[in-house]
Short mmCIF file of N, CA and C in Angstrom, two decimals:
data_model
loop_
_atom_site.label_atom_id
_atom_site.label_comp_id
_atom_site.label_asym_id
_atom_site.label_seq_id
_atom_site.Cartn_x
_atom_site.Cartn_y
_atom_site.Cartn_z
N UNK A 1 -46.01 -22.34 -11.51
CA UNK A 1 -45.57 -21.29 -10.74
C UNK A 1 -45.96 -20.00 -11.49
N UNK A 2 -46.56 -18.96 -10.69
CA UNK A 2 -47.00 -17.66 -11.65
C UNK A 2 -45.84 -16.72 -11.93
N UNK A 3 -46.09 -15.93 -12.65
CA UNK A 3 -45.01 -14.94 -13.11
C UNK A 3 -43.97 -14.36 -12.12
N UNK A 4 -44.75 -13.88 -10.85
CA UNK A 4 -44.10 -13.32 -9.93
C UNK A 4 -43.12 -14.01 -9.01
N UNK A 5 -43.46 -15.34 -8.98
CA UNK A 5 -42.80 -16.36 -8.24
C UNK A 5 -41.68 -16.85 -9.03
N UNK A 6 -41.80 -16.87 -10.50
CA UNK A 6 -40.86 -17.06 -11.44
C UNK A 6 -39.84 -16.08 -11.57
N UNK A 7 -40.18 -14.93 -11.49
CA UNK A 7 -39.14 -13.83 -11.39
C UNK A 7 -38.50 -13.75 -10.02
N UNK A 8 -39.17 -14.00 -9.00
CA UNK A 8 -38.06 -13.80 -8.01
C UNK A 8 -37.08 -15.04 -7.72
N UNK A 9 -37.57 -16.21 -8.17
CA UNK A 9 -36.89 -17.45 -8.46
C UNK A 9 -35.60 -17.12 -9.09
N UNK A 10 -35.82 -16.57 -10.31
CA UNK A 10 -34.87 -16.28 -11.13
C UNK A 10 -33.74 -15.34 -10.56
N UNK A 11 -33.99 -14.16 -9.90
CA UNK A 11 -33.52 -13.36 -9.23
C UNK A 11 -32.44 -14.24 -8.26
N UNK A 12 -33.16 -15.12 -7.47
CA UNK A 12 -32.60 -15.83 -6.47
C UNK A 12 -31.24 -16.74 -7.14
N UNK A 13 -31.71 -17.52 -8.34
CA UNK A 13 -30.66 -18.03 -8.90
C UNK A 13 -29.52 -17.14 -9.72
N UNK A 14 -29.66 -16.06 -10.06
CA UNK A 14 -28.69 -15.09 -10.41
C UNK A 14 -27.89 -14.66 -9.39
N UNK A 15 -28.54 -14.31 -8.10
CA UNK A 15 -27.58 -13.84 -7.08
C UNK A 15 -26.74 -15.23 -6.54
N UNK A 16 -27.38 -16.13 -6.45
CA UNK A 16 -26.61 -17.26 -6.07
C UNK A 16 -25.42 -17.53 -7.06
N UNK A 17 -25.70 -17.34 -8.49
CA UNK A 17 -24.92 -17.74 -9.45
C UNK A 17 -23.63 -16.75 -9.71
N UNK A 18 -23.93 -15.48 -9.65
CA UNK A 18 -22.91 -14.60 -9.61
C UNK A 18 -23.04 -13.47 -8.91
N UNK A 19 -23.85 -13.29 -7.93
CA UNK A 19 -23.86 -12.16 -6.82
C UNK A 19 -24.55 -11.18 -7.36
N UNK A 20 -24.68 -10.18 -6.39
CA UNK A 20 -25.69 -8.91 -6.52
C UNK A 20 -24.70 -7.71 -7.83
N UNK A 21 -23.74 -7.81 -7.70
CA UNK A 21 -23.29 -6.49 -8.28
C UNK A 21 -23.49 -6.44 -9.66
N UNK A 22 -23.66 -7.44 -10.37
CA UNK A 22 -24.13 -7.14 -11.91
C UNK A 22 -25.60 -7.70 -12.14
N UNK A 23 -26.38 -7.58 -11.13
CA UNK A 23 -27.68 -8.27 -11.25
C UNK A 23 -28.61 -6.96 -12.01
N UNK A 24 -29.15 -7.20 -13.25
CA UNK A 24 -29.67 -6.37 -13.83
C UNK A 24 -31.49 -6.98 -13.78
N UNK A 25 -32.23 -6.29 -14.44
CA UNK A 25 -33.73 -6.24 -14.37
C UNK A 25 -33.64 -7.19 -15.41
N UNK A 26 -32.97 -7.06 -16.76
CA UNK A 26 -33.01 -7.43 -18.13
C UNK A 26 -32.75 -8.97 -17.78
N UNK A 27 -31.46 -9.14 -17.14
CA UNK A 27 -30.93 -10.45 -16.71
C UNK A 27 -31.94 -11.43 -16.19
N UNK A 28 -32.60 -10.78 -14.90
CA UNK A 28 -33.48 -11.56 -14.07
C UNK A 28 -34.71 -11.95 -15.34
N UNK A 29 -35.17 -11.08 -16.26
CA UNK A 29 -36.45 -11.19 -17.24
C UNK A 29 -35.98 -12.52 -17.82
N UNK A 30 -34.81 -12.41 -18.63
CA UNK A 30 -34.02 -13.51 -19.63
C UNK A 30 -34.18 -14.90 -18.68
N UNK A 31 -33.70 -14.72 -17.50
CA UNK A 31 -33.70 -15.94 -16.65
C UNK A 31 -34.90 -16.57 -16.42
N UNK A 32 -36.02 -15.79 -16.23
CA UNK A 32 -37.47 -16.15 -16.13
C UNK A 32 -38.34 -16.43 -17.17
N UNK A 33 -37.56 -16.22 -18.10
CA UNK A 33 -38.32 -16.42 -19.70
C UNK A 33 -39.54 -15.29 -19.54
N UNK A 34 -39.18 -14.08 -19.15
CA UNK A 34 -40.27 -12.89 -19.44
C UNK A 34 -39.59 -11.75 -19.51
N UNK A 35 -40.35 -10.96 -20.17
CA UNK A 35 -40.04 -9.54 -20.63
C UNK A 35 -39.47 -8.55 -19.39
N UNK A 36 -38.65 -7.61 -19.58
CA UNK A 36 -38.11 -6.60 -18.39
C UNK A 36 -39.48 -5.98 -17.97
N UNK A 37 -40.40 -5.35 -19.16
CA UNK A 37 -41.62 -4.93 -18.46
C UNK A 37 -42.57 -5.77 -17.74
N UNK A 38 -42.52 -7.05 -17.70
CA UNK A 38 -43.30 -7.78 -16.92
C UNK A 38 -42.66 -8.01 -15.40
N UNK A 39 -41.38 -7.89 -15.38
CA UNK A 39 -40.73 -7.82 -14.23
C UNK A 39 -41.14 -6.65 -13.21
N UNK A 40 -40.58 -5.44 -14.16
CA UNK A 40 -41.44 -4.20 -13.63
C UNK A 40 -42.78 -4.11 -13.15
N UNK A 41 -43.76 -4.83 -13.71
CA UNK A 41 -45.01 -4.65 -13.43
C UNK A 41 -45.05 -5.52 -12.10
N UNK A 42 -44.15 -6.44 -11.89
CA UNK A 42 -44.57 -7.33 -10.80
C UNK A 42 -43.75 -6.50 -9.45
N UNK A 43 -42.54 -6.02 -9.70
CA UNK A 43 -41.75 -5.44 -8.84
C UNK A 43 -41.45 -4.03 -9.32
N UNK A 44 -41.85 -2.92 -8.80
CA UNK A 44 -41.79 -1.92 -9.13
C UNK A 44 -40.36 -1.23 -9.54
N UNK A 45 -39.70 -1.55 -8.51
CA UNK A 45 -38.18 -1.42 -8.43
C UNK A 45 -37.11 -2.39 -8.45
N UNK A 46 -36.20 -2.38 -8.47
CA UNK A 46 -35.06 -3.42 -8.31
C UNK A 46 -35.04 -3.63 -6.85
N UNK A 47 -35.03 -2.73 -6.14
CA UNK A 47 -34.96 -2.99 -4.66
C UNK A 47 -36.23 -3.81 -4.14
N UNK A 48 -37.38 -3.79 -4.88
CA UNK A 48 -38.34 -4.57 -4.60
C UNK A 48 -38.14 -5.98 -4.72
N UNK A 49 -37.40 -6.15 -5.87
CA UNK A 49 -37.13 -7.47 -6.31
C UNK A 49 -36.21 -8.15 -5.37
N UNK A 50 -34.94 -7.37 -5.21
CA UNK A 50 -34.20 -7.79 -4.35
C UNK A 50 -34.47 -8.23 -2.92
N UNK A 51 -35.42 -7.30 -2.49
CA UNK A 51 -36.33 -7.66 -1.33
C UNK A 51 -37.05 -9.12 -1.32
N UNK A 52 -37.70 -9.28 -2.33
CA UNK A 52 -38.31 -10.55 -2.53
C UNK A 52 -37.16 -11.75 -2.81
N UNK A 53 -36.12 -11.16 -3.42
CA UNK A 53 -35.25 -12.49 -3.31
C UNK A 53 -34.53 -12.66 -2.17
N UNK A 54 -34.27 -11.70 -1.37
CA UNK A 54 -33.87 -11.63 0.02
C UNK A 54 -34.67 -12.70 1.07
N UNK A 55 -35.83 -12.26 1.04
CA UNK A 55 -36.76 -13.16 1.78
C UNK A 55 -36.76 -14.59 1.56
N UNK A 56 -36.51 -14.78 0.20
CA UNK A 56 -36.59 -16.42 -0.31
C UNK A 56 -35.51 -17.06 0.07
N UNK A 57 -34.09 -16.21 -0.07
CA UNK A 57 -32.93 -16.95 0.04
C UNK A 57 -32.53 -17.00 1.66
N UNK A 58 -32.89 -15.96 2.41
CA UNK A 58 -32.91 -16.29 3.82
C UNK A 58 -33.48 -17.36 4.51
N UNK A 59 -34.94 -17.47 3.88
CA UNK A 59 -35.74 -18.47 4.74
C UNK A 59 -35.28 -19.62 4.18
N UNK A 60 -34.25 -20.00 2.88
CA UNK A 60 -33.92 -21.29 2.23
C UNK A 60 -32.73 -21.49 3.33
N UNK A 61 -32.04 -20.47 3.62
CA UNK A 61 -30.76 -20.69 4.49
C UNK A 61 -31.15 -21.31 5.60
N UNK A 62 -32.28 -20.50 6.45
CA UNK A 62 -32.76 -21.14 7.77
C UNK A 62 -33.25 -22.65 7.70
N UNK A 63 -34.12 -22.93 6.44
CA UNK A 63 -34.49 -24.08 6.46
C UNK A 63 -33.17 -25.21 6.18
N UNK A 64 -32.44 -25.00 5.48
CA UNK A 64 -31.24 -25.82 5.24
C UNK A 64 -30.28 -26.10 6.51
N UNK A 65 -30.10 -25.01 7.40
CA UNK A 65 -29.57 -25.02 8.57
C UNK A 65 -30.26 -25.67 9.49
N UNK A 66 -31.46 -25.61 9.57
CA UNK A 66 -32.26 -26.25 10.55
C UNK A 66 -32.61 -27.83 10.43
N UNK A 67 -32.74 -27.94 9.03
CA UNK A 67 -32.85 -29.43 8.51
C UNK A 67 -31.46 -30.27 8.87
N UNK A 68 -30.22 -29.61 8.70
CA UNK A 68 -29.20 -30.27 8.93
C UNK A 68 -29.25 -30.75 10.48
N UNK A 69 -29.36 -29.74 11.34
CA UNK A 69 -29.36 -30.04 12.82
C UNK A 69 -30.40 -31.27 13.10
N UNK A 70 -31.38 -31.18 12.49
CA UNK A 70 -32.56 -31.97 12.89
C UNK A 70 -32.62 -33.49 12.04
N UNK A 71 -31.56 -33.52 11.15
CA UNK A 71 -31.42 -34.64 10.41
C UNK A 71 -30.91 -35.80 11.11
N UNK A 72 -30.32 -35.96 12.22
CA UNK A 72 -29.73 -36.79 13.09
C UNK A 72 -29.34 -36.13 14.49
N UNK A 73 -28.55 -36.79 15.34
CA UNK A 73 -28.33 -36.33 16.51
C UNK A 73 -26.82 -35.97 16.83
N UNK A 74 -26.46 -35.39 18.01
CA UNK A 74 -25.29 -35.61 18.61
C UNK A 74 -24.40 -34.91 17.79
N UNK A 75 -22.92 -35.56 17.40
CA UNK A 75 -21.96 -35.11 16.79
C UNK A 75 -22.19 -35.19 15.05
N UNK A 76 -23.24 -36.10 15.03
CA UNK A 76 -23.54 -36.57 13.43
C UNK A 76 -24.30 -34.94 12.97
N UNK A 77 -25.06 -34.52 13.89
CA UNK A 77 -25.96 -33.39 13.54
C UNK A 77 -24.87 -32.13 13.15
N UNK A 78 -23.87 -31.97 14.13
CA UNK A 78 -23.07 -30.93 13.91
C UNK A 78 -22.25 -31.47 12.77
N UNK A 79 -21.62 -32.49 12.29
CA UNK A 79 -21.34 -32.88 10.63
C UNK A 79 -22.06 -32.63 9.76
N UNK A 80 -23.37 -32.66 9.92
CA UNK A 80 -24.32 -32.38 8.93
C UNK A 80 -24.47 -30.78 8.68
N UNK A 81 -24.40 -30.13 9.64
CA UNK A 81 -24.71 -28.75 9.74
C UNK A 81 -23.09 -28.44 9.01
N UNK A 82 -21.95 -28.95 9.47
CA UNK A 82 -20.98 -28.56 8.64
C UNK A 82 -20.99 -28.58 7.10
N UNK A 83 -21.26 -29.91 6.91
CA UNK A 83 -21.60 -29.97 5.50
C UNK A 83 -22.73 -28.97 4.79
N UNK A 84 -23.61 -28.94 5.35
CA UNK A 84 -24.75 -27.55 4.91
C UNK A 84 -23.87 -26.36 4.58
N UNK A 85 -23.14 -25.89 5.32
CA UNK A 85 -22.52 -24.54 5.43
C UNK A 85 -21.28 -24.73 4.23
N UNK A 86 -20.47 -25.68 4.18
CA UNK A 86 -19.29 -25.73 3.27
C UNK A 86 -19.29 -26.24 2.19
N UNK A 87 -19.73 -27.59 2.11
CA UNK A 87 -19.83 -28.10 0.53
C UNK A 87 -21.35 -28.61 0.35
N UNK A 88 -22.16 -28.54 1.16
CA UNK A 88 -23.40 -29.15 0.49
C UNK A 88 -24.24 -28.02 -0.49
N UNK A 89 -25.24 -28.37 -0.66
CA UNK A 89 -26.13 -27.68 -1.87
C UNK A 89 -26.42 -26.28 -1.01
N UNK A 90 -26.16 -25.85 0.12
CA UNK A 90 -26.91 -25.08 1.02
C UNK A 90 -25.59 -23.69 0.61
N UNK A 91 -24.58 -24.05 0.27
CA UNK A 91 -23.60 -23.20 0.26
C UNK A 91 -23.75 -21.96 -0.67
N UNK A 92 -24.15 -22.17 -2.00
CA UNK A 92 -24.43 -21.10 -2.68
C UNK A 92 -25.53 -20.12 -2.09
N UNK A 93 -26.44 -20.62 -1.48
CA UNK A 93 -27.59 -19.71 -0.67
C UNK A 93 -26.71 -18.90 0.49
N UNK A 94 -25.76 -19.49 1.13
CA UNK A 94 -25.21 -19.18 2.34
C UNK A 94 -24.51 -18.00 1.87
N UNK A 95 -23.47 -18.09 0.59
CA UNK A 95 -23.04 -17.07 -0.09
C UNK A 95 -23.85 -15.66 -0.51
N UNK A 96 -24.88 -16.28 -0.93
CA UNK A 96 -25.62 -15.03 -1.69
C UNK A 96 -26.63 -14.37 -0.19
N UNK A 97 -26.53 -14.78 0.73
CA UNK A 97 -26.80 -14.35 2.13
C UNK A 97 -26.01 -13.18 2.33
N UNK A 98 -24.96 -13.43 2.54
CA UNK A 98 -23.54 -12.79 2.78
C UNK A 98 -23.66 -11.28 1.83
N UNK A 99 -23.75 -11.61 0.70
CA UNK A 99 -24.10 -10.65 -0.33
C UNK A 99 -25.09 -9.68 -0.13
N UNK A 100 -26.29 -10.27 0.20
CA UNK A 100 -27.47 -9.32 0.77
C UNK A 100 -27.12 -8.52 1.83
N UNK A 101 -26.64 -9.24 2.79
CA UNK A 101 -26.09 -8.56 4.24
C UNK A 101 -25.15 -7.38 3.94
N UNK A 102 -24.19 -7.66 3.02
CA UNK A 102 -23.87 -6.19 2.55
C UNK A 102 -24.36 -5.32 1.99
N UNK A 103 -25.46 -5.69 0.85
CA UNK A 103 -26.51 -4.82 0.55
C UNK A 103 -27.46 -4.10 1.24
N UNK A 104 -27.68 -4.82 2.22
CA UNK A 104 -28.50 -4.37 3.46
C UNK A 104 -28.01 -3.04 4.22
N UNK A 105 -26.55 -2.96 4.08
CA UNK A 105 -26.21 -1.71 4.72
C UNK A 105 -26.49 -0.38 4.16
N UNK A 106 -26.92 -0.39 2.62
CA UNK A 106 -27.39 0.74 2.08
C UNK A 106 -28.64 0.86 1.61
N UNK A 107 -29.45 -0.38 1.76
CA UNK A 107 -30.72 -0.75 1.19
C UNK A 107 -31.65 -1.15 2.23
N UNK A 108 -32.38 -0.10 2.84
CA UNK A 108 -33.18 -0.49 4.06
C UNK A 108 -34.27 -1.54 3.92
N UNK A 109 -34.72 -1.68 2.48
CA UNK A 109 -35.50 -2.64 2.44
C UNK A 109 -35.34 -4.09 2.56
N UNK A 110 -34.07 -4.05 2.11
CA UNK A 110 -33.30 -5.53 2.37
C UNK A 110 -33.02 -5.84 3.80
N UNK A 111 -32.43 -4.60 4.43
CA UNK A 111 -31.97 -4.62 5.68
C UNK A 111 -33.21 -5.42 6.63
N UNK A 112 -34.44 -4.66 6.44
CA UNK A 112 -35.48 -5.07 7.18
C UNK A 112 -36.16 -6.35 6.96
N UNK A 113 -35.87 -6.90 5.62
CA UNK A 113 -36.05 -8.17 5.44
C UNK A 113 -35.36 -9.41 6.00
N UNK A 114 -33.88 -9.00 5.82
CA UNK A 114 -33.10 -10.03 6.33
C UNK A 114 -33.22 -9.78 7.94
N UNK A 115 -33.14 -8.52 8.41
CA UNK A 115 -33.57 -8.70 10.00
C UNK A 115 -34.76 -9.62 10.40
N UNK A 116 -35.62 -9.45 9.84
CA UNK A 116 -37.08 -10.28 10.07
C UNK A 116 -36.66 -11.75 9.96
N UNK A 117 -35.94 -12.02 9.13
CA UNK A 117 -35.65 -13.78 8.79
C UNK A 117 -34.68 -14.04 9.75
N UNK A 118 -33.80 -13.22 10.11
CA UNK A 118 -32.66 -13.55 11.42
C UNK A 118 -33.47 -13.89 12.64
N UNK A 119 -34.49 -13.18 12.68
CA UNK A 119 -35.53 -13.38 14.25
C UNK A 119 -35.98 -14.51 13.93
N UNK A 120 -36.19 -14.94 12.60
CA UNK A 120 -37.11 -16.28 12.64
C UNK A 120 -36.06 -17.19 12.56
N UNK A 121 -34.92 -17.17 12.17
CA UNK A 121 -33.78 -18.03 12.23
C UNK A 121 -33.48 -18.34 13.73
N UNK A 122 -33.05 -17.20 14.21
CA UNK A 122 -32.74 -17.41 15.83
C UNK A 122 -33.87 -18.12 16.76
N UNK A 123 -35.23 -17.82 16.43
CA UNK A 123 -36.30 -18.49 17.13
C UNK A 123 -36.27 -20.08 16.70
N UNK A 124 -35.98 -20.37 15.34
CA UNK A 124 -35.83 -21.71 15.04
C UNK A 124 -34.70 -22.24 15.73
N UNK A 125 -33.35 -22.01 15.76
CA UNK A 125 -32.39 -22.62 16.45
C UNK A 125 -32.77 -22.40 18.19
N UNK A 126 -33.25 -21.52 18.72
CA UNK A 126 -33.56 -21.38 20.04
C UNK A 126 -34.59 -22.73 20.56
N UNK A 127 -35.18 -23.30 19.51
CA UNK A 127 -36.38 -24.44 19.85
C UNK A 127 -35.42 -25.55 19.43
N UNK A 128 -34.29 -25.57 18.28
CA UNK A 128 -33.73 -27.01 18.03
C UNK A 128 -32.48 -27.19 18.83
N UNK A 129 -31.79 -26.35 19.36
CA UNK A 129 -30.67 -26.42 19.99
C UNK A 129 -30.66 -27.12 21.37
N UNK A 130 -31.87 -27.11 21.96
CA UNK A 130 -31.95 -28.11 23.17
C UNK A 130 -31.59 -29.48 23.12
N UNK A 131 -32.43 -30.04 22.08
CA UNK A 131 -32.11 -31.37 21.70
C UNK A 131 -30.53 -31.79 21.38
N UNK A 132 -30.25 -30.82 20.52
CA UNK A 132 -28.57 -31.08 20.20
C UNK A 132 -27.79 -30.97 21.32
N UNK A 133 -27.85 -30.15 22.35
CA UNK A 133 -27.29 -30.11 23.49
C UNK A 133 -27.33 -31.05 24.64
N UNK A 134 -28.58 -31.61 24.61
CA UNK A 134 -28.97 -32.86 25.19
C UNK A 134 -28.36 -34.06 24.92
N UNK A 135 -28.34 -34.16 23.42
CA UNK A 135 -27.62 -35.21 22.79
C UNK A 135 -26.32 -35.16 23.08
N UNK A 136 -25.56 -34.01 23.15
CA UNK A 136 -24.31 -33.96 23.48
C UNK A 136 -23.87 -33.90 25.05
N UNK A 137 -24.88 -34.11 25.69
CA UNK A 137 -24.66 -34.37 27.02
C UNK A 137 -24.49 -32.75 27.72
N UNK A 138 -24.90 -31.91 27.73
CA UNK A 138 -24.63 -30.75 28.33
C UNK A 138 -25.91 -29.52 28.22
N UNK A 139 -25.62 -28.43 28.89
CA UNK A 139 -26.48 -27.51 28.83
C UNK A 139 -25.80 -26.09 28.54
N UNK A 140 -26.03 -25.26 27.75
CA UNK A 140 -25.10 -23.91 27.54
C UNK A 140 -25.27 -23.05 28.69
N UNK A 141 -24.57 -22.33 29.10
CA UNK A 141 -24.23 -21.44 30.02
C UNK A 141 -25.07 -20.20 29.82
N UNK A 142 -25.56 -19.92 28.69
CA UNK A 142 -26.51 -18.72 28.53
C UNK A 142 -27.84 -19.23 27.99
N UNK A 143 -28.86 -18.27 28.01
CA UNK A 143 -30.42 -18.95 27.62
C UNK A 143 -29.88 -19.38 26.19
N UNK A 144 -31.27 -20.09 25.72
CA UNK A 144 -31.20 -20.70 24.76
C UNK A 144 -31.37 -19.56 23.39
N UNK A 145 -31.85 -18.58 23.73
CA UNK A 145 -32.00 -17.39 22.80
C UNK A 145 -30.62 -17.02 22.47
N UNK A 146 -29.69 -16.62 23.49
CA UNK A 146 -28.52 -15.84 23.46
C UNK A 146 -27.55 -17.36 23.08
N UNK A 147 -27.89 -18.49 23.18
CA UNK A 147 -26.95 -19.41 22.61
C UNK A 147 -27.21 -19.45 21.04
N UNK A 148 -28.44 -19.33 20.55
CA UNK A 148 -28.82 -19.59 19.27
C UNK A 148 -28.28 -18.25 18.65
N UNK A 149 -28.22 -17.07 19.24
CA UNK A 149 -27.51 -15.93 18.40
C UNK A 149 -26.10 -16.04 18.20
N UNK A 150 -25.44 -16.66 19.29
CA UNK A 150 -23.98 -16.89 19.04
C UNK A 150 -23.86 -17.84 18.04
N UNK A 151 -24.37 -18.90 18.33
CA UNK A 151 -24.23 -20.00 17.44
C UNK A 151 -24.31 -19.14 15.88
N UNK A 152 -25.28 -18.64 15.54
CA UNK A 152 -25.48 -18.08 14.23
C UNK A 152 -24.61 -17.19 13.96
N UNK A 153 -23.86 -16.44 14.72
CA UNK A 153 -23.03 -15.24 14.16
C UNK A 153 -21.59 -16.24 13.94
N UNK A 154 -21.56 -17.04 14.60
CA UNK A 154 -20.31 -18.22 14.48
C UNK A 154 -20.48 -18.61 13.07
N UNK A 155 -21.64 -19.24 12.87
CA UNK A 155 -22.04 -19.72 11.63
C UNK A 155 -21.67 -18.82 10.38
N UNK A 156 -22.04 -17.78 10.80
CA UNK A 156 -21.77 -16.72 9.59
C UNK A 156 -20.15 -16.40 9.42
N UNK A 157 -19.74 -16.38 10.40
CA UNK A 157 -17.98 -16.35 10.40
C UNK A 157 -17.38 -17.74 9.63
N UNK A 158 -17.87 -18.66 9.82
CA UNK A 158 -17.40 -19.86 9.07
C UNK A 158 -17.75 -19.92 7.73
N UNK A 159 -18.93 -19.36 7.21
CA UNK A 159 -19.37 -19.40 5.77
C UNK A 159 -18.00 -18.43 5.12
N UNK A 160 -18.24 -17.10 5.89
CA UNK A 160 -17.54 -16.17 5.28
C UNK A 160 -15.76 -16.56 5.04
N UNK A 161 -15.43 -17.37 6.08
CA UNK A 161 -14.17 -17.77 6.06
C UNK A 161 -14.09 -19.01 4.76
N UNK A 162 -15.02 -19.67 4.60
CA UNK A 162 -14.80 -20.60 3.64
C UNK A 162 -14.92 -20.09 2.16
N UNK A 163 -15.77 -19.15 1.96
CA UNK A 163 -16.11 -18.06 0.75
C UNK A 163 -14.90 -17.38 0.57
N UNK A 164 -14.05 -17.15 1.57
CA UNK A 164 -12.70 -16.16 1.31
C UNK A 164 -11.68 -17.17 1.07
N UNK A 165 -11.85 -18.51 0.84
CA UNK A 165 -10.84 -19.49 0.41
C UNK A 165 -9.87 -19.79 1.76
N UNK A 166 -10.21 -19.62 2.83
CA UNK A 166 -9.43 -20.14 3.90
C UNK A 166 -9.37 -21.72 3.78
N UNK A 167 -8.16 -22.46 3.99
CA UNK A 167 -8.17 -23.85 3.92
C UNK A 167 -9.17 -24.42 4.77
N UNK A 168 -9.95 -25.19 4.21
CA UNK A 168 -11.01 -25.97 4.92
C UNK A 168 -10.78 -26.64 6.00
N UNK A 169 -9.61 -27.23 5.94
CA UNK A 169 -9.28 -27.94 7.48
C UNK A 169 -9.02 -26.92 8.39
N UNK A 170 -8.38 -25.83 8.27
CA UNK A 170 -8.39 -25.05 9.34
C UNK A 170 -9.79 -24.46 9.82
N UNK A 171 -10.52 -24.09 9.21
CA UNK A 171 -12.03 -23.66 9.24
C UNK A 171 -12.74 -24.47 10.06
N UNK A 172 -12.42 -26.12 9.65
CA UNK A 172 -13.18 -27.03 10.22
C UNK A 172 -12.73 -27.34 11.72
N UNK A 173 -11.28 -26.96 11.85
CA UNK A 173 -10.76 -26.95 12.93
C UNK A 173 -11.39 -25.70 14.16
N UNK A 174 -11.52 -24.81 13.72
CA UNK A 174 -12.26 -23.63 14.58
C UNK A 174 -13.69 -24.09 14.71
N UNK A 175 -14.35 -24.51 13.95
CA UNK A 175 -15.77 -24.95 14.01
C UNK A 175 -15.79 -25.98 15.01
N UNK A 176 -14.88 -27.15 15.08
CA UNK A 176 -14.86 -28.20 16.11
C UNK A 176 -14.61 -27.62 17.40
N UNK A 177 -13.72 -26.48 17.46
CA UNK A 177 -13.39 -26.03 18.81
C UNK A 177 -14.31 -24.87 19.22
N UNK A 178 -15.01 -24.46 18.53
CA UNK A 178 -16.22 -23.73 19.25
C UNK A 178 -17.31 -24.69 19.59
N UNK A 179 -17.79 -25.64 18.80
CA UNK A 179 -18.59 -26.58 19.63
C UNK A 179 -18.00 -27.57 20.90
N UNK A 180 -16.69 -27.49 20.86
CA UNK A 180 -16.06 -28.19 22.11
C UNK A 180 -16.08 -27.15 23.38
N UNK A 181 -15.77 -25.92 22.86
CA UNK A 181 -16.13 -24.78 23.87
C UNK A 181 -17.55 -24.81 24.53
N UNK A 182 -18.56 -24.67 23.50
CA UNK A 182 -19.80 -24.42 24.22
C UNK A 182 -20.46 -25.81 25.06
N UNK A 183 -19.65 -27.28 24.48
CA UNK A 183 -20.13 -28.38 25.26
C UNK A 183 -19.36 -28.22 26.57
N UNK A 184 -18.22 -27.91 26.56
CA UNK A 184 -17.47 -27.91 27.96
C UNK A 184 -17.78 -27.03 28.93
N UNK A 185 -17.89 -25.88 28.57
CA UNK A 185 -18.66 -25.02 29.30
C UNK A 185 -19.80 -25.32 29.75
N UNK A 186 -20.76 -25.75 29.26
CA UNK A 186 -22.15 -26.36 29.91
C UNK A 186 -21.78 -27.53 30.73
N UNK A 187 -20.94 -28.52 30.75
CA UNK A 187 -20.58 -29.62 31.21
C UNK A 187 -19.99 -28.89 32.80
N UNK A 188 -19.28 -27.99 32.51
CA UNK A 188 -18.38 -27.49 33.90
C UNK A 188 -19.58 -26.72 34.75
N UNK A 189 -20.28 -26.17 34.13
CA UNK A 189 -21.72 -26.04 34.63
C UNK A 189 -22.61 -26.67 35.72
N UNK A 190 -22.58 -27.80 34.95
CA UNK A 190 -23.44 -28.80 35.32
C UNK A 190 -22.98 -29.75 36.81
N UNK A 191 -21.51 -29.58 36.73
CA UNK A 191 -20.88 -30.18 37.97
C UNK A 191 -21.27 -29.26 39.35
#
C-alpha cells in the first residue's frame, strides 16, 4: 500500500473509531506511521483528506449493504442486511458515514463526494432489489430507482436510531414493519 493509501486508510480508521470532531493531521500521520508533513504532501488540506476518507467509507458502506442483500435470498437477505446495519462489522462504517454527512453540510467537497457515492449506492440497490422483491413474492408500487431511494433513506434512519441507543428490539420492529409494508403494498397491487 502506498503512502497516500495508508494515510487515507488511517483517516478512515480514526473517523470510525472516534468520529470527525477531534481528527487532526498529526493523529492521522501517527496512525499511518508517517510524518504530518507527508500527510500534507499527499493531501494539501484537511478537507482533501476528509474527502478521500469519505469516498472510501461511503464505498465500503455500499459494498457491505449490497453484499448483505446478495448473500442470500428473501427474508434471510433482510436479516443479513439488518446484521450489517446494526451489529455487523459494517456498523462503524455506517456511523462514520453519518458523521461525514453532518460535516458535508458545511464542507462542499465532502458533500459532493457523498452525493456521488449515494448515486452509486442508489443504482446498486436499484439493480439488486428486483431479485429480493421477486424472492419475497412481490413487486414494489414505485419504480426501482424510487424504491431504492426510499429503502436507503429508511436504512439511514435505522442506523441513526441504533447509534442513538434506541432499544434494538424496537428498531428491529420498525425495520420489519417497513419491509412488511413494502411487500404488502406490492402484493395488493398485483391483485
